[in-house]
Coordinates of C-alpha atoms and ligand atoms in Angstrom, one line a residue:
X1 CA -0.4 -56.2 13.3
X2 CA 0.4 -53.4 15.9
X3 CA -2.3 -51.9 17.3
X4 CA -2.2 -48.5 17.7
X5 CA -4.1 -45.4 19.3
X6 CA -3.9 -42.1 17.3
X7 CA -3.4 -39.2 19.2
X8 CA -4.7 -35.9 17.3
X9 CA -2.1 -32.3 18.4
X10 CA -4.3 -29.7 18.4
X11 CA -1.5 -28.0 19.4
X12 CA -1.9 -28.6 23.1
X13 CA 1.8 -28.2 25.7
X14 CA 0.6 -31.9 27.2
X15 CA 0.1 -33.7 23.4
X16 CA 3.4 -35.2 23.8
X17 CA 2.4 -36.2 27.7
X18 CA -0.9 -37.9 26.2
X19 CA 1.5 -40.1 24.5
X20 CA 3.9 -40.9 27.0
X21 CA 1.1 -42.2 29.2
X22 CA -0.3 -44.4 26.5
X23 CA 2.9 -45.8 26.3
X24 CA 3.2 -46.0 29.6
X25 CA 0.3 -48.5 29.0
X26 CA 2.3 -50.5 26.6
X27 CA 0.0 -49.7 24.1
X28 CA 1.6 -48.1 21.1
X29 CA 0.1 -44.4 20.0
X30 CA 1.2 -42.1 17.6
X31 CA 1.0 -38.2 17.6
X32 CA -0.2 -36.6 14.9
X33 CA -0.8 -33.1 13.2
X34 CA -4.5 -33.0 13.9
X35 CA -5.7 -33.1 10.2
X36 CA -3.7 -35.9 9.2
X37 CA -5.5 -38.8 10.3
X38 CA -4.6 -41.9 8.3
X39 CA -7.5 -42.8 6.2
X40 CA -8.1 -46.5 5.7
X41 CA -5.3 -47.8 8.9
X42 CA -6.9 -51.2 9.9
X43 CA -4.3 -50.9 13.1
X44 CA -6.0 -47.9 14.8
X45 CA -8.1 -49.4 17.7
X46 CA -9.2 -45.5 19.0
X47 CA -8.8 -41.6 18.6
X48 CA -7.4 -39.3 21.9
X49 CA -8.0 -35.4 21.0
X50 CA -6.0 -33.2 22.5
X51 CA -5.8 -29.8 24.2
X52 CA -5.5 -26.7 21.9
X53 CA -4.3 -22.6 22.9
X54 CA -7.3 -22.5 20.8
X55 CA -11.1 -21.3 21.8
X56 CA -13.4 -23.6 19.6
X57 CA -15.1 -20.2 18.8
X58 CA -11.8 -18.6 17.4
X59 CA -12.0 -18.1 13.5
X60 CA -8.5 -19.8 13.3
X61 CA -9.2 -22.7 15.2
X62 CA -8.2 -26.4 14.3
X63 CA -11.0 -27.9 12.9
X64 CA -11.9 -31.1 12.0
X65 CA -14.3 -33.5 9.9
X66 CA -15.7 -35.4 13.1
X67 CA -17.4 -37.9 10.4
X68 CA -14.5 -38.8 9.6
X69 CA -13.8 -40.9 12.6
X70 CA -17.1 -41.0 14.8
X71 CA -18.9 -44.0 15.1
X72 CA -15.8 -45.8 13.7
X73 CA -13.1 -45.5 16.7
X74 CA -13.6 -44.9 20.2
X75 CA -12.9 -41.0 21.3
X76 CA -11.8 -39.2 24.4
X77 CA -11.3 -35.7 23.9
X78 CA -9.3 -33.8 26.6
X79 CA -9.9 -30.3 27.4
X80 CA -10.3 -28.1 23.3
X81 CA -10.8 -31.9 22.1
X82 CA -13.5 -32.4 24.6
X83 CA -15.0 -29.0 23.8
X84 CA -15.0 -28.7 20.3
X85 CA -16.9 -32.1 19.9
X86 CA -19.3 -30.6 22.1
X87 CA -19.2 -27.2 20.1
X88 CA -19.6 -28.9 16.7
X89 CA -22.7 -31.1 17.7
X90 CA -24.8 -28.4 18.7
X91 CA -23.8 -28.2 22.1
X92 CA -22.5 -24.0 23.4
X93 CA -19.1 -23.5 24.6
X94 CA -18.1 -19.6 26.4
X95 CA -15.7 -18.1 27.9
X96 CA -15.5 -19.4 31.5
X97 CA -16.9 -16.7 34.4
X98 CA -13.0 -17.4 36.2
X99 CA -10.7 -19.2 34.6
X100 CA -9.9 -22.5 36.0
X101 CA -6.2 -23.4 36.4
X102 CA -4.7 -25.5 38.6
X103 CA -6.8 -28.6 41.1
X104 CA -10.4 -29.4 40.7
X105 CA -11.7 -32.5 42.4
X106 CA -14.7 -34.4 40.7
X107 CA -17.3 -34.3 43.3
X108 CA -19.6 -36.3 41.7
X109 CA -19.2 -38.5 38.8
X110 CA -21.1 -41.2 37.1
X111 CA -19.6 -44.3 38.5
X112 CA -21.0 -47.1 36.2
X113 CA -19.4 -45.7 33.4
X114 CA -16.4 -47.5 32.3
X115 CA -14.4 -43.7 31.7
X116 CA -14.3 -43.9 35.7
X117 CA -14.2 -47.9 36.1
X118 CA -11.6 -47.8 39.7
X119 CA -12.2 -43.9 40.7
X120 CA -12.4 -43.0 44.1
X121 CA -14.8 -40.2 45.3
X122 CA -13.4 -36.7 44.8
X123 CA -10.9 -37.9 43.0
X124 CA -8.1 -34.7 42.0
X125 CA -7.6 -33.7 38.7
X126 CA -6.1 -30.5 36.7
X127 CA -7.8 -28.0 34.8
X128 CA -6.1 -25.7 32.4
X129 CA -9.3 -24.1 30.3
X130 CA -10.3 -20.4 30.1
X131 CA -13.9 -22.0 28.1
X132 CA -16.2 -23.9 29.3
X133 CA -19.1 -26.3 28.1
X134 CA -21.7 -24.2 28.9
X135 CA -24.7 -26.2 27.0
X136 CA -24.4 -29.9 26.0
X137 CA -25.6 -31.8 22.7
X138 CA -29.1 -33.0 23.3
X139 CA -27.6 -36.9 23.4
X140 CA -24.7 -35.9 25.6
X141 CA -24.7 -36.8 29.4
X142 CA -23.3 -35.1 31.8
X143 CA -20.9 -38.0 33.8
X144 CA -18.5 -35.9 36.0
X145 CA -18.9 -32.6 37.7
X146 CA -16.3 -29.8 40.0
X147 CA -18.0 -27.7 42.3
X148 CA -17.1 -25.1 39.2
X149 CA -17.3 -26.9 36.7
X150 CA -20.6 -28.8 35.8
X151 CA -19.7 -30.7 32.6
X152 CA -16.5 -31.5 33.5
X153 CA -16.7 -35.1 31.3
X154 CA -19.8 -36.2 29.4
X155 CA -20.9 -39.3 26.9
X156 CA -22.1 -39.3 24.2
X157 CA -25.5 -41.5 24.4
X158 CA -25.0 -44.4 22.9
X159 CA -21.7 -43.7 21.5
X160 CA -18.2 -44.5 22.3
X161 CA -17.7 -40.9 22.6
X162 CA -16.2 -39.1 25.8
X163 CA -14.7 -35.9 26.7
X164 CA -13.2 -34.6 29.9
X165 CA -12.6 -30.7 30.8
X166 CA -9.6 -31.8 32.9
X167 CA -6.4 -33.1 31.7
X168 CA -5.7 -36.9 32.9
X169 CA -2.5 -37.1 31.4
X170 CA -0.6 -34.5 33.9
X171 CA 0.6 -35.9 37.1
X172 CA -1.4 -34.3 39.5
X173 CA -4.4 -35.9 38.0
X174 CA -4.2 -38.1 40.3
X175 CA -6.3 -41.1 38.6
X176 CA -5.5 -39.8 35.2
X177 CA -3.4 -43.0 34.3
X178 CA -6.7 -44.7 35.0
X179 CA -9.1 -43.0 33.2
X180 CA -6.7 -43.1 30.8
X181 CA -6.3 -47.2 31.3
X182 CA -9.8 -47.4 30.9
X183 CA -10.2 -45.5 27.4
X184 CA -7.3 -47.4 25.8
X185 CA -7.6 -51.5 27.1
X186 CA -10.9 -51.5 28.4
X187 CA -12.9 -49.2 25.7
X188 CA -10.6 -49.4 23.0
X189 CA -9.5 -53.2 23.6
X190 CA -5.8 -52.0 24.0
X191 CA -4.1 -55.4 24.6
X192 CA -0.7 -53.8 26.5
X193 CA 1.6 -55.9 24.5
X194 CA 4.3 -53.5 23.4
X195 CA 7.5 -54.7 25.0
X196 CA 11.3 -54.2 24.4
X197 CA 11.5 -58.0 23.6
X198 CA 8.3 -57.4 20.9
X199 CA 9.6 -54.3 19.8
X200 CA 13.4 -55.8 19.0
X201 CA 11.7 -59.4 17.5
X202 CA 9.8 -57.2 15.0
X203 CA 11.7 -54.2 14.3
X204 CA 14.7 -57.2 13.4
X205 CA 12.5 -58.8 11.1
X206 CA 11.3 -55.7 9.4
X207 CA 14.7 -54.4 9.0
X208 CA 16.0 -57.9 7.7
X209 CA 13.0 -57.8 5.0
X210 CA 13.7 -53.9 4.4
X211 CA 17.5 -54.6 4.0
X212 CA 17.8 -57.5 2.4
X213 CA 21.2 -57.7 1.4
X214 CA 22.3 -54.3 0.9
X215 CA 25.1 -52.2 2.2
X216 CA 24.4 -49.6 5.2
X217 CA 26.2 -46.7 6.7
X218 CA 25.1 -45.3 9.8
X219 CA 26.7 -42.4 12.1
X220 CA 27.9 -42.9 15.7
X221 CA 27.9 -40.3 18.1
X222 CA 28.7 -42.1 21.0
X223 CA 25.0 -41.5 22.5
X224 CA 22.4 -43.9 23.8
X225 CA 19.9 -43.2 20.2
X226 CA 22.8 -43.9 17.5
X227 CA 24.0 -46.8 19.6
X228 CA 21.2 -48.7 20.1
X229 CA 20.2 -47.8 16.7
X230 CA 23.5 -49.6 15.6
X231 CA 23.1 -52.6 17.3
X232 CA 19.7 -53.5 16.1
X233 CA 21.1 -52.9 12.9
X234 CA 24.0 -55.3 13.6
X235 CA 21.5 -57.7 14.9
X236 CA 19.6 -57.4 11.4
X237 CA 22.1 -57.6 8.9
X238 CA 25.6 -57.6 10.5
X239 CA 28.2 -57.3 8.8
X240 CA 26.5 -55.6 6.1
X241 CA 26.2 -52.0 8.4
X242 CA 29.1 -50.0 8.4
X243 CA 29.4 -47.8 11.5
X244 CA 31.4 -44.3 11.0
X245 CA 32.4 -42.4 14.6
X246 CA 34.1 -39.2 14.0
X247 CA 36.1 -36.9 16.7
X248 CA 35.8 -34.1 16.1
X249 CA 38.1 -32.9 18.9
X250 CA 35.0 -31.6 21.3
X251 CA 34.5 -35.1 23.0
X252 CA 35.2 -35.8 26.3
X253 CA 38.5 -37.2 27.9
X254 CA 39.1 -40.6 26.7
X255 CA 35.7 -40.8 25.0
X256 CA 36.5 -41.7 21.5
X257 CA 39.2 -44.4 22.6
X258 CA 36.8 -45.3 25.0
X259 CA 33.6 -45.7 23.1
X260 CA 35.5 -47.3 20.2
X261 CA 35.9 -50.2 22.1
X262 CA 32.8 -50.1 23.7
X263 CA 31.5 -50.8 19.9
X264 CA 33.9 -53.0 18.7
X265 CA 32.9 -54.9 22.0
X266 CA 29.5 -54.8 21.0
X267 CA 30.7 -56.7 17.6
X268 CA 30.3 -53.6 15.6
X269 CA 31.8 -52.9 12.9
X270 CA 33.3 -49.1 13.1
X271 CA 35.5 -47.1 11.6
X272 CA 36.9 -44.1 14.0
X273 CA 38.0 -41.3 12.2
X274 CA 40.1 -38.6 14.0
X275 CA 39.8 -35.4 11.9
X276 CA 40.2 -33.5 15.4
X277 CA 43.0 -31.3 13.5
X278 CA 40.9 -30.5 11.0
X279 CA 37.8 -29.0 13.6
X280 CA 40.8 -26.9 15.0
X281 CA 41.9 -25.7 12.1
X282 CA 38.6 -24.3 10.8
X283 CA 37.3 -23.3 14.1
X284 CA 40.1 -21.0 15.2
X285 CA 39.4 -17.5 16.1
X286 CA 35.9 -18.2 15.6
X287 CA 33.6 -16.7 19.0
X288 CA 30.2 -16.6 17.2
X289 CA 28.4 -19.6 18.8
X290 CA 26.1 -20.0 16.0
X291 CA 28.9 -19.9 13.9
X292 CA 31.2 -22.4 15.9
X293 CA 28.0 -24.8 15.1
X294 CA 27.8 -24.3 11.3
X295 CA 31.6 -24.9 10.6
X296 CA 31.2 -27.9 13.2
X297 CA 28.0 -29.3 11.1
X298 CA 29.6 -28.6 7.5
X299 CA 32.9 -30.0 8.9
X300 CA 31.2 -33.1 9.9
X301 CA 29.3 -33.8 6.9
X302 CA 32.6 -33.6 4.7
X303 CA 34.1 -35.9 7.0
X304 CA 31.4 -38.1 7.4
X305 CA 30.9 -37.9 3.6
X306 CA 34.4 -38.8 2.5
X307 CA 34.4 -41.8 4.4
X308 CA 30.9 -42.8 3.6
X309 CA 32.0 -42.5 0.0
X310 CA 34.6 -44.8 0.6
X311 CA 31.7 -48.1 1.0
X312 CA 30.7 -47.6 -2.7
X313 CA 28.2 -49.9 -2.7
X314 CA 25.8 -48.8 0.4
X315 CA 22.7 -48.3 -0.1
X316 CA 21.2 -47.0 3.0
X317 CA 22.1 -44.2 5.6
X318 CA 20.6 -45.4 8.8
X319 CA 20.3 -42.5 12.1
X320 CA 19.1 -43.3 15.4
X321 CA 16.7 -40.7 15.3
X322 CA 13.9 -41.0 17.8
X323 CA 10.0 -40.0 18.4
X324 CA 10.6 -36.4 20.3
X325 CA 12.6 -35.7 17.3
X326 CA 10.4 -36.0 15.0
X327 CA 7.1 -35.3 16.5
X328 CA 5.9 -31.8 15.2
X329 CA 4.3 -29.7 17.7
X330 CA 1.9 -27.1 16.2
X331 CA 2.0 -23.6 17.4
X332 CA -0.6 -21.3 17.5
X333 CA 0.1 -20.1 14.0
X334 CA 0.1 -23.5 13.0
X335 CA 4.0 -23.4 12.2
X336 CA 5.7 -26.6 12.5
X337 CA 8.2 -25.1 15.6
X338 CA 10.2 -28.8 16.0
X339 CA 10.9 -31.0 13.3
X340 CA 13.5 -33.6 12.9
X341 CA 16.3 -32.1 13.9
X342 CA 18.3 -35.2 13.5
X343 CA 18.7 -35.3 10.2
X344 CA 20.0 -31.6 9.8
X345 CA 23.3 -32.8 8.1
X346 CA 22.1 -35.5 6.2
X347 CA 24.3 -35.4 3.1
X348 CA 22.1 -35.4 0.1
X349 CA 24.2 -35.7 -2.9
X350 CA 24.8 -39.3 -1.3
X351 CA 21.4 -40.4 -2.5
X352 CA 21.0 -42.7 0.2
X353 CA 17.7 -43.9 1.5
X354 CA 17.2 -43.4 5.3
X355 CA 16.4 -45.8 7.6
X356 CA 15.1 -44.9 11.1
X357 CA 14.6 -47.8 13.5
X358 CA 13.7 -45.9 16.6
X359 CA 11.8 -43.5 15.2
X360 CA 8.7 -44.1 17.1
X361 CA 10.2 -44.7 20.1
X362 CA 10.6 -42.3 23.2
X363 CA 14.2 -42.2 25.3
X364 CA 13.0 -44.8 27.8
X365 CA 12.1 -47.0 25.3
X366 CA 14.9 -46.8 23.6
X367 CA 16.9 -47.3 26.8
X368 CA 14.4 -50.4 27.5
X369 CA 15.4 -51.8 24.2
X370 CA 19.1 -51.3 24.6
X371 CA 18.6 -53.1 27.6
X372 CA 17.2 -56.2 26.0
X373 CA 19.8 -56.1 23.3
X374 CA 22.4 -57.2 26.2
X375 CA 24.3 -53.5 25.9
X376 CA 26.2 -52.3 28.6
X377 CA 24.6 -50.0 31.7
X378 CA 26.8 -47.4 31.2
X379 CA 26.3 -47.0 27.4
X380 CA 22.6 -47.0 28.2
X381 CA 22.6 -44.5 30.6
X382 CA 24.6 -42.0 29.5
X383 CA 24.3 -38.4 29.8
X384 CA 23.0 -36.2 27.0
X385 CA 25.4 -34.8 25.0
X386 CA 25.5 -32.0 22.4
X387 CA 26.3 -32.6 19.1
X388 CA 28.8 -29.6 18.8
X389 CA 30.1 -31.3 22.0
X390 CA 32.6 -29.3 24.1
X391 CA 33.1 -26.5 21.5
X392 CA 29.5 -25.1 22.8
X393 CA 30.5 -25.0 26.4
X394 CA 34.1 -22.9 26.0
X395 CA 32.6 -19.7 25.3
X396 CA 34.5 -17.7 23.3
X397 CA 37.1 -19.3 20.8
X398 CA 38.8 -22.6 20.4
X399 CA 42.1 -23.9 21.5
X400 CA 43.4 -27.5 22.3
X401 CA 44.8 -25.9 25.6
X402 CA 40.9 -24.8 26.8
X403 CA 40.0 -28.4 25.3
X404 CA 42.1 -29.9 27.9
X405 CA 41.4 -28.0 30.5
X406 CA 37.5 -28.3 29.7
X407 CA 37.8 -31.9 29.6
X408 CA 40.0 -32.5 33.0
X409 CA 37.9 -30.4 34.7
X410 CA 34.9 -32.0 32.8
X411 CA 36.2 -35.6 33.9
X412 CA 36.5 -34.8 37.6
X413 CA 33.0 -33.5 37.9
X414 CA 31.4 -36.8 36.0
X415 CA 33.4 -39.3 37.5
X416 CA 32.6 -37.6 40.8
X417 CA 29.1 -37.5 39.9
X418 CA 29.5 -41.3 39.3
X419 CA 31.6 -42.2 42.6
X420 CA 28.8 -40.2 44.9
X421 CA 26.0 -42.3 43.1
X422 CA 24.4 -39.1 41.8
X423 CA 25.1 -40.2 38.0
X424 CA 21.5 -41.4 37.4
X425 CA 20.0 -38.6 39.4
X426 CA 20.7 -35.7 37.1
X427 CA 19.7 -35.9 33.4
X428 CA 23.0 -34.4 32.4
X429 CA 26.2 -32.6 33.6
X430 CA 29.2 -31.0 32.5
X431 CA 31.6 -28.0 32.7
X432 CA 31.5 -24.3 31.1
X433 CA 34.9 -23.2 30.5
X434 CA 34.6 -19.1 31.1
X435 CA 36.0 -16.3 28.8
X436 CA 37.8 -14.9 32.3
X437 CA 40.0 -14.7 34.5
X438 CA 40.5 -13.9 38.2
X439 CA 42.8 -13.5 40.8
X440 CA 43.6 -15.9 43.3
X441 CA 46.2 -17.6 45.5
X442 CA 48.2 -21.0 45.6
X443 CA 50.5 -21.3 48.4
X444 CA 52.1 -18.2 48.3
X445 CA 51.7 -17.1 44.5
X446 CA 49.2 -15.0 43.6
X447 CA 47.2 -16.4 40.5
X448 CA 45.6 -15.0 37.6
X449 CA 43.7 -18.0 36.1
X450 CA 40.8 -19.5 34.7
X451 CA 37.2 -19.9 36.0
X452 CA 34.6 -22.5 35.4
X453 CA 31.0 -22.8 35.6
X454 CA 29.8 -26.5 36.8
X455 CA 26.2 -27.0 35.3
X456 CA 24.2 -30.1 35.9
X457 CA 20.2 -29.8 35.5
X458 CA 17.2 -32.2 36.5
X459 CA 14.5 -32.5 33.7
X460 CA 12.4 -35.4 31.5
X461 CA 12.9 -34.3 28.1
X462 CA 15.2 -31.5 28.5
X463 CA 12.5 -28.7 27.1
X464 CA 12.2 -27.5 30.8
X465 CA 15.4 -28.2 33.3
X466 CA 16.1 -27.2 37.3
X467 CA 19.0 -27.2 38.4
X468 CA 20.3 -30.2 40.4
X469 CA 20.5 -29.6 44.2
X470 CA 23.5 -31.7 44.6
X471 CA 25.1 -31.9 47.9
X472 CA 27.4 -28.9 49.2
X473 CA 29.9 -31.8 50.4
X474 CA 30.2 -33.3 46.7
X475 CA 30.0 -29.9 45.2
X476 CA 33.4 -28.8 47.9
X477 CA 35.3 -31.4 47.0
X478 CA 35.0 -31.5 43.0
X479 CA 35.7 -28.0 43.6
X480 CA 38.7 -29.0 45.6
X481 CA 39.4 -31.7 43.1
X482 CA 39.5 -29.4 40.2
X483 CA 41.5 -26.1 41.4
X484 CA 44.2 -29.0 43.0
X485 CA 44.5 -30.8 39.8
X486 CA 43.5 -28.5 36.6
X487 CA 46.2 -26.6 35.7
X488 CA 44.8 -23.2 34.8
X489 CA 42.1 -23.2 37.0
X490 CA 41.8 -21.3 40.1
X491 CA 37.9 -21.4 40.3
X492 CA 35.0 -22.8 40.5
X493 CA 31.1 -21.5 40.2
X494 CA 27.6 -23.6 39.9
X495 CA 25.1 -22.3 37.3
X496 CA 21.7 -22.1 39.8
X497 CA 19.6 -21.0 36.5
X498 CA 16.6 -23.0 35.1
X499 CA 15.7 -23.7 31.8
X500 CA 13.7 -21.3 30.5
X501 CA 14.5 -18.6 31.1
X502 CA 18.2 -20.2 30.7
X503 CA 19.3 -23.0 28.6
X504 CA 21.0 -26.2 29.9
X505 CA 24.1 -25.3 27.3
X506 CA 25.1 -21.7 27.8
X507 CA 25.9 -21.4 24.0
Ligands
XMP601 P1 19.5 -26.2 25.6 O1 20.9 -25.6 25.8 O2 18.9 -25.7 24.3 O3 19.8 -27.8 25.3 O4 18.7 -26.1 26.8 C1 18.7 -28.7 25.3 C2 19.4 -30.1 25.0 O5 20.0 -30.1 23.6 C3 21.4 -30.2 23.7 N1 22.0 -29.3 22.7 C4 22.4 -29.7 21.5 N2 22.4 -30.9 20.9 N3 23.4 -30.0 19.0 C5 23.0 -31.0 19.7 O6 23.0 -32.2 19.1 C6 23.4 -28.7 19.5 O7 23.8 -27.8 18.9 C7 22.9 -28.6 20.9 N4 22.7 -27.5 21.7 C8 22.1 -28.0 22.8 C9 21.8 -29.9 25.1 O8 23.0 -30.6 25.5 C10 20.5 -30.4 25.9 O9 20.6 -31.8 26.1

C-alpha cells in the first residue's frame, strides 16, 4: 500500500507548495479541501494543516473536528493550522501588535526535539501572519521563539502534535525542507519510496487490472501530460488504446507531421485527423477571444467525437490530466476558484468512463516518469502550449496567411531558443502576431507591414511568470532572422510584462 500524508487547504497561497515539498521527499501527499479528510484510509501515515487568509477568531473561518484525527496521526500545523489548534484547545490567539511578513530567524529553539533534529542556530525562516499565539494550551510547550515572536512552534506534551508560526515550505525558510524531513520520515515514518520506476510498475498494474480487456480512446495534444499519459497506457494494454490527434490548424510549423511520428515511434497507435479546414471555416471573422475559444472547444469535441464514435466498442476515455489540474484551491468565500479544467470538453453523450493515470502527479513527475518510460528528451521537455494554440496569440481574426506568418516567425524564435541552449531556461515561448501595421524600409522600398510581439516568460507553475532576460545578442539576431525571412514582417518587439498584472498569452 502507498503511504501517504494528507495535506488539509485551509485555503492558504503556499497549500500547493506544502505538497510539492513532500514530494520532494518522495513521500506521496495529497491536498485536500480541509473538511474532507478520508475517514477510515489505512494509508495515511500523518496530517499537515495549512495556512488560511482566515483569523481563527473570524465567524467564517475553516473549522474543523480536531478529534477526528488527534491522537490518531501525527500533525504539523503551519501558520492558521498552527494557530487554530492552539485556538481550539483553550490556548488565545490576537491580532499581532505589527504584522510579521517577511524573515524571522529562530533565536532560540528547543533542540532535542525531533521538529528541529539537524537545525542550525538562528536558523531563517518566513513569516506571513497578522495573529499571533498569544497564550498557549496548558500541555503545550513552547519549542521555538523570534525575537517577535515568542511561540513561534510549540508541542503538544505528550502528543505527536506540532505547530510552527513560520512557513517551512517557502524557500527562504531556509531549513524548511528539514523540518519538514523530520515531520514526514522521521515522525511520521515516511519511508521516501515514491519513484518514477514505483510509480510506472504500479500505475501499469492498476491500469491492466482496471482495463482488463476493454477498448480505450484517449486525446493527444502533442503535450508532455497526454503523451506520457498515452504511453503508460500503451504499456498497459497496447493495442487495446486508441490515440486520436487532431489539427486544428493552430499548431506550430511541422508539428502535427512531426509529432505524429514521434507517436507512431513510440509504438502508438494514432489516428491524426486534419480537420484544419474546418477551424478556418468556423473561425473566420471571428475577433472575440473568448469567442475564438468556444468555437475552437465545440469544434474539437465534434471532431474528436466523430472519430471516437468510429471505435464502437471503447469503453474508456482516458486524459492525461494531472495534480495542479485538479487540485481545488479554496478562496476566501470558500468557492472552488480551479477545478479540473482538463476535462472541459469531455463529450458526455459518449458515456465513457474516464481514466486519469497522472492524476496525482505534478509536472516534474510526470516528466520523471516519461523519462523512465524510454520517451524522447524533446517530447519530455517541451514547452507549454495552449490548447486554442496559435489562434490565441493572432489577435484579432483568423486567416491561414497570419497562420503562416505566426508560425515562421514562431519557428525562428524556438529553434533559436533551442540552437542558443536557452530552450530549457524559459518555461515557454512563442510569438504574438499584432493587429498592426507600421512603416518601415527594405532596401530602398518603403514598407507597410506586420509587427510581432516575441513573448517568452520564466515561472514554476505558470500562475505567476517574469519575463525571460534573454540575451540582447540572441534577441538581435532572431529579430534579424525574422524581418530577413518572414514575409510580411517588418518588426519585431519583446513583451517585458509579468504575470499578473499580465498574462503569459495576450488573449
Ligand atoms: P495565461 O495566459 O492565463 O496562461 O497566463 C497560463 C498558462 O495557460 C496556458 N493557456 C491555455 N491553455 N487553453 C489551454 O489549454 C487555453 O485557452 C489557454 N490560455 C492560456 C498558457 O499557454 C500558459 O501556459
Amino acid at each position: 500500500m502507498q503511504q501517504k500524508i494528507i495535506i488539509l487547504d485551509f485555503g492558504s497561497q503556499t497549500t500547493q507548495l506544502i505538497g510539492r515539498r513532500v514530494r520532494e521527499l518522495d513521500t506521496f501527499c495529497e491536498i485536500l479541501p480541509y473538511n474532507k479528510f478520508p475517514k477510515n484510509d489505512p494509508s495515511v501515515i500523518g496530517v499537515i494543516l495549512s495556512g488560511s487568509p482566515f483569523s481563527v477568531y473570524d465567524k467564517e473561518a475553516f473549522k474543523i473536528n480536531l478529534d477526528e484525527i488527534r491522537g490518531k496521526y501525527p500533525i504539523l500545523g503551519i501558520c492558521y493550522g498552527a494557530q487554530f489548534m492552539s485556538y481550539t484547545l483553550g490556548g488565545k490567539v490576537e491580532p499581532a501588535e505589527t504584522r510579521e511578513y517577511g524573515r524571522a530567524n529562530l533565536a532560540t529553539f528547543d533542540k532535542e526535539n525531533p521538529l528541529f533534529k539537524g537545525f542550525e542556530e538562528n536558523s531563517q525562516v518566513w513569516m506571513s501572519h497578522g495573529d499571533t499565539i498569544t497564550l498557549l494550551p496548558d500541555h503545550f510547550k513552547v519549542i521555538a521563539s523570534t525575537d517577535k515572536v515568542k511561540n513561534a512552534a510549540y508541542q503538544a506534551e505528550g502528543e505527536k502534535l506540532w505547530g510552527v508560526q513560520f512557513h517551512p515550505e517557502v524557500f527562504h525558510s531556509v531549513q524548511g525542507t528539514q523540518l519538514l524531513k523530520n515531520f514526514v520520515v522521521d515522525i511520521c515514518g515516511g519511508k521516501q519510496d515514491w519513484s518514477a520506476a514505483s510509480f510506472v510498475d504500479t500505475t501499469v498494474a492498476e491500469l491492466k487490472a482496471q482495463l482488463g480487456n476493454d477498448r480505450v480512446i484517449l486525446g493527444l495534444s502533442g503535450g508532455v501530460d497526454s503523451s506520457v499519459a498515452a504511453v503508460l497506457l500503451n504499456r498497459a494494454i497496447g493495442k487495446n488504446l486508441t490515440c486520436i490527434f487532431v489539427d486544428h490548424g493552430m499548431l506550430r510549423k511541422n508539428e502535427f507531421k512531426n509529432v505524429l511520428h514521434d507517436y507512431e515511434c513510440l509504438g502508438l497507435n494514432v489516428i491524426g485527423v486534419d480537420a484544419s479546414e474546418k477551424f478556418f471555416k468556423d473561425l473566420a471573422g471571428v475577433t472575440d477571444p473568448e469567442q475564438k475559444r468556444k468555437i475552437i472547444g465545440r469544434d474539437f469535441v465534434e471532431v474528436f467525437d466523430a472519430e471516437a464514435k468510429k471505435i464502437t466498442d471503447a469503453k474508456w476515455l482516458a486524459q492525461g490530466t494531472i495534480y495542479p489540474d485538479r487540485i481545488e484551491s479554496l478562496n476566501i468565500t470558500g468557492k472552488t476558484i480551479k477545478s479540473h479544467h482538463n476535462v472541459g470538453g469531455l463529450p458526455e453523450e459518449m458515456h465513457l468512463q474516464l481514466c486519469e493515470p497522472l492524476q496525482w502527479l505534478f509536472k516534474d513527475e510526470v516528466r520523471r516518469v516519461g523519462r523512465q518510460l524510454g520517451m524522447p528528451e524533446h517530447l519530455i521537455t517541451r514547452h507549454p502550449f495552449p490548447g486554442p494554440g496559435l489562434a490565441v496569440r493572432i489577435l484579432g481574426d483568423i486567416t491561414p496567411e497570419k497562420v503562416r506568418i505566426l508560425q515562421d516567425a514562431d519557428d525562428i524564435f524556438i529553434q533559436g531558443l533551442r540552437d542558443w541552449g536557452l530552450y530549457d531556461k524559459v518555461w515557454q515561448a512563442g510569438v504574438i502576431l499584432l493587429p498592426i501595421k507600421s512603416v518601415g524600409v527594405m532596401g530602398d522600398e518603403r514598407t507597410y507591414e506586420r509587427a510581432v510581439a516575441l513573448r517568452a516568460v520564466t515561472s514554476t507553475d505558470a500562475m505567476t511568470a517574469d519575463w525571460a532576460h534573454l540575451p540582447y545578442d540572441f534577441m538581435a539576431k532572431v529579430s534579424n532572422d525574422i524581418i530577413n525571412k518572414v514575409k510580411g514582417v517588418n518588426r519585431v518587439c519583446y513583451d517585458i510584462s509579468s504575470k499578473p498584472p499580465s498574462t503569459i498569452e495576450w488573449e
